[in-house]
PDB file of C-alpha atoms and ligand atoms in Angstrom:
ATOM      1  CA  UNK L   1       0.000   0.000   0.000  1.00 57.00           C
ATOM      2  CA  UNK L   2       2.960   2.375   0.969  1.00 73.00           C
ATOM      3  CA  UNK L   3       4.141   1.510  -2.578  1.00 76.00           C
ATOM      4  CA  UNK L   4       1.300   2.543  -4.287  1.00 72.00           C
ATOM      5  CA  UNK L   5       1.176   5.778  -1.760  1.00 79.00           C
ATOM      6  CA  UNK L   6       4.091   6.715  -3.185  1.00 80.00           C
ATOM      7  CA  UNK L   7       2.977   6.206  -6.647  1.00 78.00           C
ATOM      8  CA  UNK L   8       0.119   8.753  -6.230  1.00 74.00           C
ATOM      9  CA  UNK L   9       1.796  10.943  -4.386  1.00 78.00           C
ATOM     10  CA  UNK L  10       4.661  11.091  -7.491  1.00 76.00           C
ATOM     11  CA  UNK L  11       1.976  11.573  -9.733  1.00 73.00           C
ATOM     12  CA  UNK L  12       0.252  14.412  -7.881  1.00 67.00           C
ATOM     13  CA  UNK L  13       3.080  16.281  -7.326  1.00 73.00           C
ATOM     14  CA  UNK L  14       4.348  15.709 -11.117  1.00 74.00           C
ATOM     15  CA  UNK L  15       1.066  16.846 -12.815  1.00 65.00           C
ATOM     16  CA  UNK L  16       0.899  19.481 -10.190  1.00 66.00           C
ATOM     17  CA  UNK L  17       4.414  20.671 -11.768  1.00 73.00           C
ATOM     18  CA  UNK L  18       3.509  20.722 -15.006  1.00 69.00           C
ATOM     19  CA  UNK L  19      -0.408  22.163 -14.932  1.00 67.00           C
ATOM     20  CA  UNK L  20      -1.141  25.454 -13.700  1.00 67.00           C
ATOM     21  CA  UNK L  21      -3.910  25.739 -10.760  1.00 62.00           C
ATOM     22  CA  UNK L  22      -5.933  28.139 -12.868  1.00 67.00           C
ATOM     23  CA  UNK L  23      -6.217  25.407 -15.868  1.00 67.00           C
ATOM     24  CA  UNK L  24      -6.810  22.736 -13.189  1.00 60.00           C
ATOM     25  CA  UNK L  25     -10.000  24.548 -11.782  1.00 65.00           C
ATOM     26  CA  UNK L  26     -10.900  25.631 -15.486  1.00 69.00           C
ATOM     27  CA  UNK L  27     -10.821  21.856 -16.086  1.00 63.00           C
ATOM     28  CA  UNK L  28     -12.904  20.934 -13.081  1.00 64.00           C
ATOM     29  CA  UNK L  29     -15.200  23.908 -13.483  1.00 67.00           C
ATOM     30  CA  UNK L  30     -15.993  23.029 -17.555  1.00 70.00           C
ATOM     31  CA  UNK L  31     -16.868  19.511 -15.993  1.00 65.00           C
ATOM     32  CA  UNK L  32     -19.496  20.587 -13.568  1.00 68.00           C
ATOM     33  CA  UNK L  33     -21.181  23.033 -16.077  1.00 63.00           C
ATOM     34  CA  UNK L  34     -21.420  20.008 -18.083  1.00 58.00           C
ATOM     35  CA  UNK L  35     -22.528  17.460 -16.246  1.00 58.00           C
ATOM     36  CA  UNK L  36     -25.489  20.250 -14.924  1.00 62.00           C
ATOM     37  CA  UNK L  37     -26.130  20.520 -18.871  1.00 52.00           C
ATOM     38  CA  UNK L  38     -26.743  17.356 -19.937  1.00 48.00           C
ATOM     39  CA  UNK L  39     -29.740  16.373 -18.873  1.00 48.00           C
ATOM     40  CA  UNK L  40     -31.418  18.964 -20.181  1.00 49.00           C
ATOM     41  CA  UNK L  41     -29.968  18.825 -23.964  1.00 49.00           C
ATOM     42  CA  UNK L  42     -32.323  18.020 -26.813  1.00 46.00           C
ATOM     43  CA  UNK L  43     -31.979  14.054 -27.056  1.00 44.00           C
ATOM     44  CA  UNK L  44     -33.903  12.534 -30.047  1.00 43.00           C
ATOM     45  CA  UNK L  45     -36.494  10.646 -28.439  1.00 40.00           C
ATOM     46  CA  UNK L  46     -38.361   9.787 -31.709  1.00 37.00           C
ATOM     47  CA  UNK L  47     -37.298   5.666 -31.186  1.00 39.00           C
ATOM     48  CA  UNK L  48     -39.098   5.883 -28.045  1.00 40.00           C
ATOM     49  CA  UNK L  49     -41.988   7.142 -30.397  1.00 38.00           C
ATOM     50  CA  UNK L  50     -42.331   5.001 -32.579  1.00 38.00           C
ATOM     51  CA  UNK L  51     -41.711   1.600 -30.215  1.00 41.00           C
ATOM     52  CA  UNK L  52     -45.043   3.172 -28.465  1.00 43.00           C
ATOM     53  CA  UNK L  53     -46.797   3.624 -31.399  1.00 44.00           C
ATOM     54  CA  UNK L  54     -45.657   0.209 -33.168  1.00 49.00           C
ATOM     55  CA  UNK L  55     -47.652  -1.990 -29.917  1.00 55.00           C
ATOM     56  CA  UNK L  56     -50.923   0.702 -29.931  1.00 64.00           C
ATOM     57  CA  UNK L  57     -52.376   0.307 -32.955  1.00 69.00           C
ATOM     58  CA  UNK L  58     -55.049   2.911 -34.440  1.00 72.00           C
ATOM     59  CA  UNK L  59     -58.554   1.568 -32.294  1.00 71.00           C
ATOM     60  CA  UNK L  60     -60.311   0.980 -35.058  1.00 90.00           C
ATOM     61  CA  UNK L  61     -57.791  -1.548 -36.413  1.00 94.00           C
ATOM     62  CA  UNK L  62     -58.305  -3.720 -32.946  1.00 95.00           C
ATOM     63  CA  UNK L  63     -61.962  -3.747 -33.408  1.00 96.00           C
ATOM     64  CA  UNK L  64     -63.288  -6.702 -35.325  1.00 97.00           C
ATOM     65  CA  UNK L  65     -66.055  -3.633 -36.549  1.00 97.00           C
ATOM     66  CA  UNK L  66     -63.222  -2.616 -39.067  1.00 97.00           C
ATOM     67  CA  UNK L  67     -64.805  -2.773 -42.426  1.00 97.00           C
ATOM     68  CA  UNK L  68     -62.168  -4.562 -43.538  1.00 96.00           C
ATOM     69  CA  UNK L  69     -62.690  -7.907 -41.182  1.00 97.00           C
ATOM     70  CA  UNK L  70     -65.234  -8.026 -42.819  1.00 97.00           C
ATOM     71  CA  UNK L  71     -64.600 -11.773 -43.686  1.00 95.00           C
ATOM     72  CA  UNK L  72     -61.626 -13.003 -41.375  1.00 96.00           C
ATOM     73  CA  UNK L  73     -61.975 -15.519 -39.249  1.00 94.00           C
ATOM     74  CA  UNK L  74     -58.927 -15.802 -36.544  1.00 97.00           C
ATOM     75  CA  UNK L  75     -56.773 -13.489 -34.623  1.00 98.00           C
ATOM     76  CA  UNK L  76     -55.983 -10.036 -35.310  1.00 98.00           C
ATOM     77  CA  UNK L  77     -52.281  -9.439 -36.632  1.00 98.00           C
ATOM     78  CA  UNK L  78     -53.114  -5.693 -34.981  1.00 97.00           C
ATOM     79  CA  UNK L  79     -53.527  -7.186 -31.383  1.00 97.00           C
ATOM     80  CA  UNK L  80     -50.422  -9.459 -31.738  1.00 98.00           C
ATOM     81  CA  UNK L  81     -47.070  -7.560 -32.225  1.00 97.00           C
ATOM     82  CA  UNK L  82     -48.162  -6.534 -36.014  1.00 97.00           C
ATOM     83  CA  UNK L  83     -50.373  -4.768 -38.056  1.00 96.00           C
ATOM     84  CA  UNK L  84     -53.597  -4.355 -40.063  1.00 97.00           C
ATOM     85  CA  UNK L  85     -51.353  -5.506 -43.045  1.00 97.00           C
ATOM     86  CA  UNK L  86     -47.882  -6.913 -41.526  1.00 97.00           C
ATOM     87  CA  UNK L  87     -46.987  -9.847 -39.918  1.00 98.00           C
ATOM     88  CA  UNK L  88     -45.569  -9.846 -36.052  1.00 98.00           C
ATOM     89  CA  UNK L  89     -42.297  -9.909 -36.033  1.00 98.00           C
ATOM     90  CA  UNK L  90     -40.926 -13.767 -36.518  1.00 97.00           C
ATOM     91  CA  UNK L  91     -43.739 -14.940 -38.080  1.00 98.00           C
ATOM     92  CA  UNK L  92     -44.419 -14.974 -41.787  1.00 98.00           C
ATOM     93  CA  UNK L  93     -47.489 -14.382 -44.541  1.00 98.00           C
ATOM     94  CA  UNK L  94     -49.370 -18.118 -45.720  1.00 97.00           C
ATOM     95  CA  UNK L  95     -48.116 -18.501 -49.310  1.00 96.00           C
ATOM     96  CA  UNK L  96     -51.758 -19.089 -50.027  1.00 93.00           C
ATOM     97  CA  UNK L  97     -54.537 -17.504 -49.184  1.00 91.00           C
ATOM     98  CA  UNK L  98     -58.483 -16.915 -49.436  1.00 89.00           C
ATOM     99  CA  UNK L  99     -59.716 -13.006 -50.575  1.00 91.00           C
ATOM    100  CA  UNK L 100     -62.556 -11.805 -49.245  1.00 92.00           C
ATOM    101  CA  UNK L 101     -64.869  -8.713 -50.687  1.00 94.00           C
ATOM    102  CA  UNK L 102     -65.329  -5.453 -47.913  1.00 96.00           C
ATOM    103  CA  UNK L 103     -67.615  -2.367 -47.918  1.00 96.00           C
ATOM    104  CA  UNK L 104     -65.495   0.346 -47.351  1.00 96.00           C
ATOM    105  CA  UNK L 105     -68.248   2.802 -45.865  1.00 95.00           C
ATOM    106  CA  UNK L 106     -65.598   6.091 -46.114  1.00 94.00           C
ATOM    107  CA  UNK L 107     -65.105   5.867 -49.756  1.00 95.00           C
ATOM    108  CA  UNK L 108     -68.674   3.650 -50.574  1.00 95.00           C
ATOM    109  CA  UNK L 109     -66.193   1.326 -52.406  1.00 96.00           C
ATOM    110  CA  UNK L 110     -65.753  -2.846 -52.401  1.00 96.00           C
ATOM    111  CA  UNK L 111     -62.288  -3.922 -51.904  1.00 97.00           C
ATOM    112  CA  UNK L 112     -61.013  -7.212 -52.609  1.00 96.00           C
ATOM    113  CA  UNK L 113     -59.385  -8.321 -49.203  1.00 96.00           C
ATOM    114  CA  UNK L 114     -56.520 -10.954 -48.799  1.00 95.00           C
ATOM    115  CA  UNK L 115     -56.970 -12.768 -45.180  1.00 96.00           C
ATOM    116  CA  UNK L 116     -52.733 -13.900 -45.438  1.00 97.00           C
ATOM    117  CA  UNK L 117     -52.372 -16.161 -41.997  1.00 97.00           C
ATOM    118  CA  UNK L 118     -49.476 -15.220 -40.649  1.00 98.00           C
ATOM    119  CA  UNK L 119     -47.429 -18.362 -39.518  1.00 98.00           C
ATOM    120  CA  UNK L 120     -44.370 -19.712 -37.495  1.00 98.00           C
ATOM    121  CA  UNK L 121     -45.536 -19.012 -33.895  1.00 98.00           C
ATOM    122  CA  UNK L 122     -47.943 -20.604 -31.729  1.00 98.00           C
ATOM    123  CA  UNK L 123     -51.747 -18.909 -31.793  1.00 98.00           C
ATOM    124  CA  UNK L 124     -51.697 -15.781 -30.468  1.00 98.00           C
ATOM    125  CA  UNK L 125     -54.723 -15.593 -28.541  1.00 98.00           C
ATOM    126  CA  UNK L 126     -56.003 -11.769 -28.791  1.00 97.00           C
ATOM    127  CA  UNK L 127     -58.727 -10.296 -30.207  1.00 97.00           C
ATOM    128  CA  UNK L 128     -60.407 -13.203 -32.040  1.00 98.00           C
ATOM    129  CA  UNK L 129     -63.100 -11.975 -35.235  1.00 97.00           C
ATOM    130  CA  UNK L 130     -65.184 -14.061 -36.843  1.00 95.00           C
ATOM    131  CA  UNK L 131     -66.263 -12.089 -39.869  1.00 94.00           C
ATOM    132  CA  UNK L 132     -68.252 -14.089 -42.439  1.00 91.00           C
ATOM    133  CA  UNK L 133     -69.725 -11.752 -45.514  1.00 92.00           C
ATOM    134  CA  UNK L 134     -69.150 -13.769 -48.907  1.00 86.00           C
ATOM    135  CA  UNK L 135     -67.843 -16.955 -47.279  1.00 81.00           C
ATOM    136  CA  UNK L 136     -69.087 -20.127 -48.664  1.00 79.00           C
ATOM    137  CA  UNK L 137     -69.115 -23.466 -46.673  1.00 75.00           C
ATOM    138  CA  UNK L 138     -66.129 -25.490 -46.072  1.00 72.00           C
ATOM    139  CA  UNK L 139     -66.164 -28.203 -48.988  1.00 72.00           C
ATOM    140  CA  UNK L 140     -65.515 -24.615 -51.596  1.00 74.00           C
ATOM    141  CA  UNK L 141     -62.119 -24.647 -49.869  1.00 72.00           C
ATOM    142  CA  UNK L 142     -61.616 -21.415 -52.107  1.00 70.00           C
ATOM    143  CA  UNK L 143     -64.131 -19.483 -50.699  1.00 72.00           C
ATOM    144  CA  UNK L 144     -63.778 -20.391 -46.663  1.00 76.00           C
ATOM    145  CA  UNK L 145     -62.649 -18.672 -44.631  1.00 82.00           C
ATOM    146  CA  UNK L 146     -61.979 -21.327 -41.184  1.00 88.00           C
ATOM    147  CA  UNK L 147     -58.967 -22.893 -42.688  1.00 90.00           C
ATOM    148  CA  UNK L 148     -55.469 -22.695 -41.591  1.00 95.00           C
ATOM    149  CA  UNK L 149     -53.930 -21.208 -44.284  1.00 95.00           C
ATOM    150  CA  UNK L 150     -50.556 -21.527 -43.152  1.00 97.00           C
ATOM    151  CA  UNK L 151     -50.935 -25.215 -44.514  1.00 94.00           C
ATOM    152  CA  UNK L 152     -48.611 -24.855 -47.401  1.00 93.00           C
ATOM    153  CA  UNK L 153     -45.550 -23.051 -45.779  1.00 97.00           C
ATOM    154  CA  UNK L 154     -42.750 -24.748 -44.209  1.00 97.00           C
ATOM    155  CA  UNK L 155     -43.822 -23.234 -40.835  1.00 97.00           C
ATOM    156  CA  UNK L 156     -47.741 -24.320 -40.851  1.00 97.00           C
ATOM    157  CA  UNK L 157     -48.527 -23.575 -37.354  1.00 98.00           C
ATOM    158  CA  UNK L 158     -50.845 -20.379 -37.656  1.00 98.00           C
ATOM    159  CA  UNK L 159     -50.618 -17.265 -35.337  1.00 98.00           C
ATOM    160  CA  UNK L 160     -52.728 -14.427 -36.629  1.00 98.00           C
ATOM    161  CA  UNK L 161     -54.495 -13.041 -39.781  1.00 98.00           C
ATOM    162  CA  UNK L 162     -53.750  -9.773 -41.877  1.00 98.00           C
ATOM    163  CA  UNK L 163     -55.863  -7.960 -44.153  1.00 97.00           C
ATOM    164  CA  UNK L 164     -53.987  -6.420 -47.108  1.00 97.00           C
ATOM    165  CA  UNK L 165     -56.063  -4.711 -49.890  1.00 97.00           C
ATOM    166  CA  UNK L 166     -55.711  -6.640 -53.706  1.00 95.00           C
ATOM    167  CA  UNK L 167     -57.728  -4.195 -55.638  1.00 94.00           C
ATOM    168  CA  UNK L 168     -60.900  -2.264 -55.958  1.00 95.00           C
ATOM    169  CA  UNK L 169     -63.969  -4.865 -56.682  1.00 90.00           C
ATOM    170  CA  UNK L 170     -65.512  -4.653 -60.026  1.00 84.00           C
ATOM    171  CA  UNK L 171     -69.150  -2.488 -59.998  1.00 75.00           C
ATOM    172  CA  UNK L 172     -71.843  -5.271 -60.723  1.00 64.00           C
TER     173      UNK L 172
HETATM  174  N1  ABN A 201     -57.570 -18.661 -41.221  1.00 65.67           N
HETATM  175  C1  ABN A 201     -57.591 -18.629 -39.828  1.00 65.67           C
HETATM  176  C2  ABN A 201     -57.629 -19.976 -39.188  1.00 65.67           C
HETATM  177  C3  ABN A 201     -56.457 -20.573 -38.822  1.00 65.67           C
HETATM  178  C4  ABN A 201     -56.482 -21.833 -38.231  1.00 65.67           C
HETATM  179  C5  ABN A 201     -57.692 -22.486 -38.062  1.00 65.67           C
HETATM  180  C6  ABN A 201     -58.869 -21.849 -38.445  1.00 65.67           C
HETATM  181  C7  ABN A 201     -58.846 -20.606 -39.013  1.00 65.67           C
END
C-alpha cells in the first residue's frame, strides 16, 4: 500500500508541476457546467416514439367492426405484435390464401381483401373476429374462410391473420 502511496503521491506532485492551478479549476469547473447541462440537452427521443406507437395500434384496427374484417376468421395481426397488413415480427405471410370482398363505408367502395395467416408461432390468442360476408361453406375450400392457411408453408402452425387490400372490386 505504501508503494502505491508513493505512486500517487509522485503523480500528484508531477502533474501538479507541469499544470497550472488556474487550468486545473478551469478543467474541473468546464466539468461541472457540463454534467449540470446534460440532462437537459435536446436528445432525439423519436425511437421511443415510434416503439409506443408500433404496440398501440389505431382503435379501429383492434376492433373486429373494421370494415375490412369483414370476412376473417382468426386473430388479429393488430392485437399481436403486427399490423392491419404486416406480420408480427418472426412470423411470416401463408403462401396461399383466401380473398374476401369489404364495404369500405368512407369511400362507398368494395375492396377485394386478402386474409394472409401469418405463420411460425404458436396462436396468439387476442382479439379473435369471426367475420363471415361472402364466405361459402367449407367443402368450396376457395371461398372459406376457417382454414389454416398456413398449410402450405414450411412453418404451418398459424398465429394471426392480416388484411392487405388486392384491388378495388368490379361495380356489378
Ligand atoms: N384462417 C384462420 C384460421 C387458422 C387456423 C384455423 C382456423 C382458421
Amino acid at each position: 500500500m505504501a508503494a502505491f502511496d508513493r505512486a500517487a503521491e509522485l503523480a500528484f506532485r508531477r502533474s501538479a508541476q507541469s499544470i497550472g492551478r488556474r487550468s486545473a479549476l478551469s478543467g474541473i469547473g468546464k466539468l461541472l457546467v457540463g454534467g449540470a447541462l446534460l440532462p437537459v440537452l435536446p436528445f432525439d427521443r423519436s425511437g421511443q416514439a415510434h416503439a409506443q406507437g408500433a404496440s398501440k395500434p389505431d382503435a379501429n384496427e383492434a376492433s373486429c367492426d373494421y370494415w375490412r374484417y369483414c370476412a376473417l376468421d382468426g386473430f388479429l395481426c393488430s392485437c399481436c405484435g403486427g399490423s392491419v397488413s404486416s406480420c408480427p415480427p418472426g412470423a411470416e405471410p401463408s403462401k396461399v390464401t383466401w380473398v374476401g370482398t369489404c364495404h369500405n363505408p368512407v369511400d362507398g367502395k368494395d375492396y377485394l381483401v386478402s386474409y394472409n395467416d401469418c405463420c411460425g408461432k404458436t396462436t396468439c390468442g387476442r382479439c379473435l373476429c369471426n367475420g363471415n360476408v361472402g364466405e361459402r361453406p367449407g367443402y368450396r375450400m376457395g371461398v372459406h374462410n376457417d382454414i389454416n392457411w398456413c398449410m402450405a408453408n414450411t412453418q404451418s402452425m398459424y398465429h394471426c391473420t392480416v388484411s392487405v387490400l388486392v384491388g378495388v372490386a368490379d361495380k356489378k
